[in-house]
Amino acid sequence: MTSRLYDSIEPNVIDEEMLQKAVEEQGPQEEAGQLAKKEGINFKDVKELQLDFRNILKIDNLWQFENLTKLQLDNNIIEKIEALDSLVHLVWLDLSFNNIEVIEGLDNLVKLQDLSLYNNRISVIENLDSLQELQIFSIGNNNIRSLENVVYLRKFKHLRTLNLTGNPVCDNEAYTLYIAAYLPDLVYLDFRLVDENTREVAFIKYQYSIEELKQGEYVASLKKDAEDAKQKELDYHKAAYVEYLNGPFLFDSMYTEDPEAAKLIYLPGTRFVETCENLFDYGLKHYEKREAEVALFNECMREALLDNQEQGAKILEAFETRNHGVLDEIQSFSSTQLAENKLAEYNDDIAKLLDSLMTLEMQLVDQLECRDLENHHHEKLLEIAINTLEKIVKSELDEEMPDDVRMLFVDKDTIVNAVNASHDVHLLKIDNREDEIVTKANSWARALIDKVHKSEIDRNRNRVMEINQYIDHLHEELDNMDSLEQ
């Protein structure tokens, strides 16, 4: 393994100027390239980006490339994998020939299939758990020494090609058989096909160790499935803003900060956990209703777009039918006056087309209580307290009650004050939870509206650009005809 050292060229950080230059160099050239440069290149439309051989020390400013699928950062002097979180559509990533020591910063790249970390300074294969789509992994020419570390790669069920050549681990005489045994689905190892004979020998040699490992993996898998199911349910509850309300959590948390709690919980009938559960059910029902409304809104948006596209296609088809062969017809006129009249008529039709398409586009653009429950609980608790006081006075209370609780029932004022103090603590707790729910709901609504608004702005911008490009094309044809006549 070799390292890349800083040379006489000053180390670079990825900045706006570097990105703009790279996109222009790698994008369409000639007329299409000039038009893209004139209109301004939107980084989110870029799918592939090459930033190799640029002496880059630090990865940064790639968040705008949200639809990038292929990224080359090889042959630089990068020391840390970072700032890639927004590139969630990345399928192919090359970080070979850098100075990276730790595998990290790849958690969000869940679609990654091809990863190269060849020729770095990495000593441990780790932190790749979320890359479940990984098929090709190159980590040759690093510092991997442990065969056991390679077992980590068993969790990648789609991994078919692995390159470890140039690592110290390759010097182990058991290397090939060990890899073939522990990674049975591997097709290519170090640029060579793993043949059936190698697999058979490897299986015989390590079969007992593999069986023991499989048993441990099975137990771990069951545990993970249970945790995932629990997390999925919690995520669902969070989306409905009712997490932890399907039980006594909120109720118990109110009593945790209530100085009278230890006494009042002994009163018969005071644990109104069903109140929280009613809130929980109510929240889930409204979440489903909200999701249905969003789905209906998206469907209406889709139908409006399709209808607009169909109308636009009909307008274009009618224009092209009316003007089929019109340029040839104009050139065939022997009379200059007739040619000019026909040309003026055609120009007028182009203007009407522009107006119709823009009008159509503009038409599309234009289209487009917890506290009550606690109060009830408070009233009920107060009622229970008064009834309990009357029973104590009349010596009719059957339930056992600690002495410090009985002290609350010396007189009516004492028990009423205790219940009211408890009520105030509960209301504060519920106010805080209510604020949290309202904040989350408002944030969700704002995010949804912003997303729809941004998407519509981008769609409208692209549509207007398409219309103008088509009109420019028509005018260009006319200009070419004039130049030929001259």
XYZ file of C-alpha atoms in Angstrom:
486
model
C 0.000 0.000 0.000
C 1.203 3.483 -0.843
C 0.009 6.863 0.374
C -0.587 9.991 -1.588
C 1.246 12.940 -0.061
C 0.651 16.620 -0.554
C 2.711 17.681 -3.537
C 3.704 21.110 -4.720
C 0.094 21.879 -5.671
C -1.923 23.474 -2.884
C -4.601 21.132 -1.397
C -8.160 21.937 -2.515
C -11.584 21.893 -0.939
C -14.595 21.239 -3.155
C -16.142 24.660 -3.732
C -18.764 26.205 -6.043
C -16.235 27.206 -8.686
C -14.753 23.695 -8.921
C -18.207 22.123 -9.145
C -19.448 24.537 -11.816
C -16.351 23.951 -13.940
C -16.585 20.151 -13.575
C -20.268 20.076 -14.514
C -19.688 22.264 -17.597
C -16.729 20.135 -18.720
C -18.613 16.857 -18.304
C -22.012 18.068 -19.544
C -23.300 18.384 -23.114
C -21.100 20.362 -25.487
C -21.656 22.474 -28.612
C -25.150 23.962 -29.009
C -26.781 21.953 -26.192
C -23.925 22.837 -23.864
C -24.100 26.530 -24.690
C -27.859 26.539 -24.076
C -27.420 24.756 -20.718
C -24.716 27.233 -19.711
C -26.917 30.152 -20.751
C -29.960 28.882 -18.850
C -27.857 27.890 -15.827
C -27.097 24.311 -14.858
C -29.162 23.008 -11.965
C -26.895 20.739 -9.909
C -29.827 18.586 -8.856
C -30.234 17.465 -12.487
C -26.664 16.096 -12.624
C -26.479 12.286 -12.429
C -22.717 11.678 -12.776
C -19.783 13.756 -11.490
C -16.009 13.334 -11.885
C -13.782 15.070 -9.350
C -10.639 12.954 -9.746
C -7.029 14.244 -9.901
C -7.909 17.635 -8.344
C -5.790 17.486 -5.168
C -8.938 17.551 -3.029
C -8.226 17.377 0.699
C -11.769 17.796 2.045
C -15.152 16.690 0.664
C -17.728 19.485 0.875
C -20.579 21.332 -0.892
C -22.078 18.280 -2.616
C -25.488 18.624 -0.961
C -27.003 20.208 -4.091
C -26.373 17.038 -6.158
C -29.311 15.241 -4.592
C -29.953 13.010 -7.644
C -26.333 11.983 -8.243
C -25.886 8.252 -8.987
C -22.149 8.113 -9.803
C -19.336 10.006 -8.080
C -15.591 9.804 -8.757
C -13.323 11.202 -6.040
C -10.339 8.984 -6.766
C -6.709 10.122 -6.977
C -6.960 12.984 -4.514
C -5.587 13.457 -0.978
C -8.863 13.021 0.938
C -8.340 12.027 4.577
C -11.936 11.671 5.800
C -15.176 10.371 4.247
C -17.725 13.090 5.004
C -20.435 15.401 3.599
C -22.046 12.651 1.486
C -25.274 12.333 3.520
C -27.514 14.031 0.929
C -26.389 11.781 -1.951
C -29.012 9.144 -1.163
C -29.345 7.988 -4.801
C -25.653 7.188 -5.197
C -25.059 3.761 -6.773
C -21.350 4.007 -7.664
C -18.651 5.657 -5.503
C -14.907 5.707 -6.145
C -12.659 6.912 -3.290
C -9.577 4.976 -4.365
C -6.040 6.415 -4.163
C -6.603 8.758 -1.225
C -5.384 8.970 2.390
C -8.476 7.614 4.163
C -7.855 5.747 7.441
C -11.390 4.975 8.670
C -14.519 3.812 6.830
C -17.279 6.184 7.940
C -19.863 8.675 6.681
C -21.639 6.255 4.336
C -24.756 5.472 6.409
C -27.216 7.311 4.131
C -25.974 5.761 0.879
C -28.398 2.847 1.089
C -28.562 2.370 -2.703
C -24.792 2.003 -3.142
C -23.851 -1.062 -5.218
C -20.223 -0.409 -6.195
C -17.719 0.985 -3.675
C -13.976 1.383 -4.211
C -11.652 2.270 -1.328
C -8.606 0.831 -3.078
C -5.176 2.168 -2.065
C -5.902 4.028 1.175
C -4.766 3.512 4.799
C -7.715 1.515 6.137
C -7.035 -1.191 8.727
C -10.587 -2.299 9.640
C -13.624 -3.107 7.476
C -16.487 -1.487 9.403
C -19.398 1.003 9.377
C -20.985 -0.346 6.198
C -24.113 -1.894 7.782
C -26.640 0.238 5.872
C -25.143 -0.620 2.451
C -27.297 -3.714 1.984
C -27.342 -3.349 -1.833
C -23.530 -3.596 -2.080
C -22.434 -5.881 -4.949
C -18.831 -4.839 -5.684
C -16.363 -3.874 -2.954
C -12.727 -3.011 -3.654
C -10.505 -2.442 -0.630
C -7.179 -3.705 -1.975
C -3.848 -2.040 -1.068
C -4.845 -1.107 2.485
C -3.841 -2.378 5.955
C -6.403 -5.169 6.498
C -4.661 -7.848 8.585
C -7.375 -9.961 10.203
C -9.214 -12.777 8.419
C -11.911 -12.585 11.103
C -12.590 -8.988 10.085
C -13.569 -10.179 6.587
C -16.413 -12.235 8.155
C -18.137 -8.852 8.653
C -18.938 -8.924 4.932
C -21.288 -11.924 5.360
C -24.130 -9.488 6.088
C -24.071 -8.198 2.498
C -26.254 -10.736 0.722
C -25.737 -9.213 -2.738
C -21.922 -9.009 -2.568
C -20.457 -10.884 -5.542
C -17.088 -9.216 -6.204
C -14.425 -8.527 -3.565
C -10.904 -7.196 -4.016
C -8.530 -7.485 -1.048
C -5.290 -7.913 -2.980
C -2.317 -6.017 -1.573
C -3.445 -6.265 2.079
C -1.344 -8.080 4.737
C -4.256 -10.498 5.248
C -3.589 -11.973 1.796
C -0.292 -13.422 3.091
C -2.167 -15.832 5.360
C -1.906 -19.335 3.845
C -5.594 -19.998 4.666
C -6.703 -16.751 2.987
C -8.442 -18.062 -0.150
C -10.191 -21.033 1.476
C -11.262 -18.944 4.468
C -12.836 -16.263 2.252
C -14.518 -18.893 0.031
C -15.973 -20.645 3.108
C -17.227 -17.601 4.977
C -18.445 -15.712 1.877
C -20.065 -18.579 -0.087
C -21.970 -16.323 -2.504
C -18.820 -14.549 -3.699
C -18.200 -14.991 -7.451
C -14.941 -13.072 -7.896
C -12.128 -12.692 -5.362
C -9.136 -10.521 -6.244
C -10.082 -10.450 -9.949
C -10.351 -14.251 -10.142
C -13.377 -16.540 -10.381
C -13.966 -18.601 -7.250
C -14.220 -22.123 -8.745
C -16.356 -25.009 -7.430
C -13.362 -27.057 -6.305
C -12.207 -24.208 -4.055
C -15.711 -23.914 -2.588
C -15.905 -27.647 -1.836
C -12.510 -27.789 -0.121
C -13.330 -24.617 1.848
C -16.700 -26.050 2.963
C -15.125 -29.282 4.238
C -12.395 -27.444 6.126
C -14.635 -24.897 7.868
C -18.071 -26.561 7.966
C -18.289 -26.899 11.782
C -17.186 -23.320 12.384
C -19.668 -22.131 9.748
C -22.562 -24.071 11.337
C -21.811 -22.524 14.720
C -21.621 -19.086 13.123
C -24.927 -19.603 11.316
C -26.657 -20.481 14.579
C -25.417 -17.270 16.153
C -26.486 -15.297 13.084
C -29.969 -16.849 13.240
C -30.440 -15.817 16.885
C -29.134 -12.318 16.096
C -31.473 -12.123 13.092
C -34.521 -12.953 15.225
C -33.514 -10.306 17.738
C -32.981 -7.731 14.993
C -36.348 -8.539 13.375
C -38.078 -7.960 16.712
C -36.231 -4.674 17.240
C -37.013 -3.561 13.683
C -40.701 -4.362 14.144
C -40.742 -2.412 17.402
C -38.949 0.536 15.772
C -41.320 0.439 12.787
C -44.303 0.618 15.114
C -42.722 3.492 17.052
C -41.988 5.369 13.799
C -45.648 4.924 12.817
C -46.756 6.313 16.176
C -44.325 9.232 15.855
C -45.728 10.052 12.412
C -49.136 10.298 14.096
C -47.623 12.326 17.001
C -48.934 9.799 19.562
C -45.742 7.973 20.550
C -45.931 6.409 24.028
C -49.605 7.308 24.453
C -50.790 3.683 24.060
C -50.266 3.009 27.747
C -49.584 4.730 31.069
C -46.456 6.658 29.971
C -47.981 10.160 29.914
C -50.116 9.491 32.958
C -47.183 8.092 34.928
C -44.917 10.957 33.829
C -47.462 13.442 35.230
C -47.360 11.692 38.588
C -43.554 11.497 38.566
C -43.356 15.289 38.904
C -46.380 15.489 41.218
C -45.427 15.839 44.943
C -48.810 14.438 45.980
C -48.638 11.523 43.535
C -47.414 8.906 45.992
C -50.468 9.536 48.104
C -53.198 10.206 45.525
C -52.517 7.086 43.467
C -53.937 5.045 46.365
C -57.357 6.573 45.836
C -59.667 3.993 44.217
C -60.323 4.521 40.514
C -57.737 7.280 39.930
C -55.534 5.657 37.219
C -57.200 6.901 34.046
C -54.833 5.186 31.619
C -57.740 4.789 29.205
C -57.619 8.569 28.748
C -54.164 8.267 27.184
C -55.267 5.291 25.111
C -58.246 7.270 23.779
C -55.822 10.008 22.742
C -53.652 7.373 21.060
C -56.542 5.910 19.042
C -57.733 9.384 18.087
C -54.253 10.334 16.855
C -53.876 7.191 14.731
C -57.275 7.703 13.095
C -56.398 11.280 12.185
C -53.000 10.181 10.851
C -54.714 7.746 8.469
C -57.159 10.479 7.491
C -54.283 12.911 6.883
C -52.411 10.371 4.758
C -55.555 9.735 2.690
C -56.008 13.469 2.129
C -52.379 13.852 1.002
C -52.767 10.880 -1.360
C -55.939 12.418 -2.810
C -54.175 15.765 -3.236
C -51.243 14.105 -5.048
C -53.645 12.213 -7.308
C -55.457 15.455 -8.191
C -52.102 17.077 -8.958
C -51.140 14.154 -11.182
C -54.452 14.280 -13.060
C -54.119 18.040 -13.568
C -50.609 17.591 -14.992
C -51.709 14.798 -17.340
C -54.670 16.828 -18.560
C -52.399 19.822 -19.142
C -49.894 17.687 -21.060
C -52.648 16.233 -23.254
C -54.000 19.690 -24.085
C -50.489 20.929 -24.869
C -49.868 17.924 -27.141
C -53.117 18.611 -29.020
C -52.182 22.281 -29.520
C -48.758 21.272 -30.894
C -50.256 18.583 -33.119
C -52.786 21.063 -34.559
C -50.004 23.606 -35.197
C -47.777 21.066 -36.945
C -50.719 19.766 -39.031
C -51.635 23.289 -40.151
C -48.062 24.165 -41.032
C -46.824 20.889 -42.475
C -44.532 21.687 -45.406
C -45.117 25.436 -45.044
C -41.423 26.308 -45.442
C -41.184 24.348 -48.695
C -44.363 26.047 -49.855
C -42.974 29.516 -49.125
C -39.784 28.749 -51.033
C -41.803 27.491 -54.023
C -43.745 30.739 -54.486
C -42.722 32.660 -57.564
C -44.353 35.799 -56.232
C -42.409 37.641 -53.534
C -45.619 39.169 -52.221
C -47.268 35.764 -51.778
C -44.175 34.415 -50.002
C -44.094 37.392 -47.641
C -47.800 37.060 -46.887
C -47.422 33.358 -46.134
C -44.342 34.048 -44.015
C -46.225 36.697 -42.015
C -49.073 34.244 -41.552
C -46.668 31.577 -40.287
C -45.007 34.023 -37.885
C -48.425 34.984 -36.582
C -49.275 31.303 -36.037
C -46.010 30.823 -34.097
C -46.906 33.769 -31.866
C -50.370 32.298 -31.266
C -48.769 28.925 -30.427
C -46.503 30.569 -27.844
C -49.473 32.405 -26.355
C -51.612 29.235 -26.206
C -48.903 27.117 -24.550
C -47.999 29.815 -22.026
C -51.677 30.423 -21.199
C -52.179 26.710 -20.653
C -49.151 26.607 -18.362
C -50.366 29.587 -16.337
C -53.784 27.957 -15.926
C -52.094 24.918 -14.411
C -50.013 27.079 -12.070
C -53.169 28.894 -10.864
C -54.961 25.548 -10.088
C -52.455 24.274 -8.426
C -57.846 18.604 22.931
C -55.801 16.876 25.718
C -56.610 19.537 28.300
C -60.288 18.633 28.344
C -59.426 15.046 29.200
C -57.197 16.126 32.115
C -59.963 18.440 33.359
C -62.311 15.472 33.290
C -59.702 13.422 35.170
C -59.319 16.249 37.718
C -63.076 16.496 38.276
C -63.322 12.737 38.660
C -60.382 12.656 41.089
C -61.926 15.462 43.120
C -65.221 13.591 43.200
C -63.464 10.417 44.355
C -61.546 12.344 47.019
C -64.715 13.932 48.455
C -66.519 10.576 48.433
C -63.521 8.933 50.117
C -63.493 11.700 52.762
C -67.183 11.095 53.497
C -66.570 7.349 53.793
C -63.665 7.917 56.214
C -65.791 10.240 58.361
C -68.553 7.628 58.445
C -66.022 4.772 58.936
C -67.373 3.136 55.744
C -64.082 2.873 53.758
C -63.273 -0.762 52.988
C -59.963 -0.236 51.119
C -56.631 -0.308 52.968
C -54.859 3.077 52.878
C -51.394 4.118 54.154
C -51.313 6.480 57.130
C -49.726 9.374 55.166
C -52.593 9.144 52.657
C -55.166 9.191 55.438
C -53.530 12.404 56.686
C -54.835 14.125 53.524
C -58.363 13.454 54.706
C -58.157 15.442 57.946
C -60.622 17.884 56.405
C -62.069 18.847 53.052
C -59.683 21.770 52.420
C -56.588 19.574 52.805
C -57.686 16.962 50.264
C -59.045 19.568 47.815
C -55.774 21.529 47.937
C -53.768 18.347 47.325
C -55.923 17.411 44.323
C -55.751 20.946 42.877
C -51.944 21.062 43.229
C -51.777 17.736 41.438
C -54.074 19.099 38.730
C -51.752 22.067 38.087
C -48.755 19.745 37.639
C -50.748 17.584 35.219
C -51.903 20.549 33.140
C -48.321 21.767 32.778
C -47.243 18.320 31.585
C -50.119 18.148 29.099
C -49.448 21.701 27.871
C -45.873 20.690 27.082
C -47.016 17.569 25.208
C -49.656 19.586 23.355
C -47.025 22.138 22.293
C -44.845 19.288 21.050
C -47.699 17.787 18.996
C -48.710 21.157 17.508
C -45.083 21.973 16.644
C -44.609 18.627 14.897
C -47.898 18.938 12.992
C -47.090 22.476 11.838
C -43.586 21.450 10.791
C -45.000 18.550 8.784
C -47.549 20.816 7.063
C -44.915 23.450 6.233
C -42.519 20.809 4.892
C -45.246 19.300 2.702
C -46.323 22.672 1.295
C -42.716 23.740 0.704
C -41.988 20.472 -1.096
C -45.043 20.817 -3.363
C -44.276 24.487 -4.015
C -40.623 23.797 -4.855
C -41.553 20.891 -7.120
C -44.094 23.042 -8.977
C -41.607 25.900 -9.413
C -39.065 23.494 -10.915
C -41.686 21.889 -13.177
C -42.962 25.287 -14.335
C -39.412 26.515 -14.997
C -38.615 23.434 -17.088
C -41.897 23.678 -19.012
C -41.406 27.348 -19.851
C -37.853 26.527 -20.972
C -39.194 23.744 -23.247
C -41.760 26.070 -24.799
C -39.176 28.785 -25.441
C -36.731 26.267 -26.909
C -39.397 25.003 -29.325
C -40.349 28.535 -30.384
C -36.659 29.409 -30.814
C -36.281 26.310 -32.992
C -39.153 27.454 -35.218
C -37.666 30.942 -35.571
C -34.261 29.421 -36.293
C -35.745 27.445 -39.176
C -37.138 30.666 -40.614
C -33.792 32.440 -40.210
C -32.000 29.575 -41.973
C -34.468 29.785 -44.854
C -33.833 33.546 -45.199
C -30.053 33.025 -45.259
C -30.396 30.365 -47.966
C -32.446 32.721 -50.140
C -29.853 35.449 -49.803
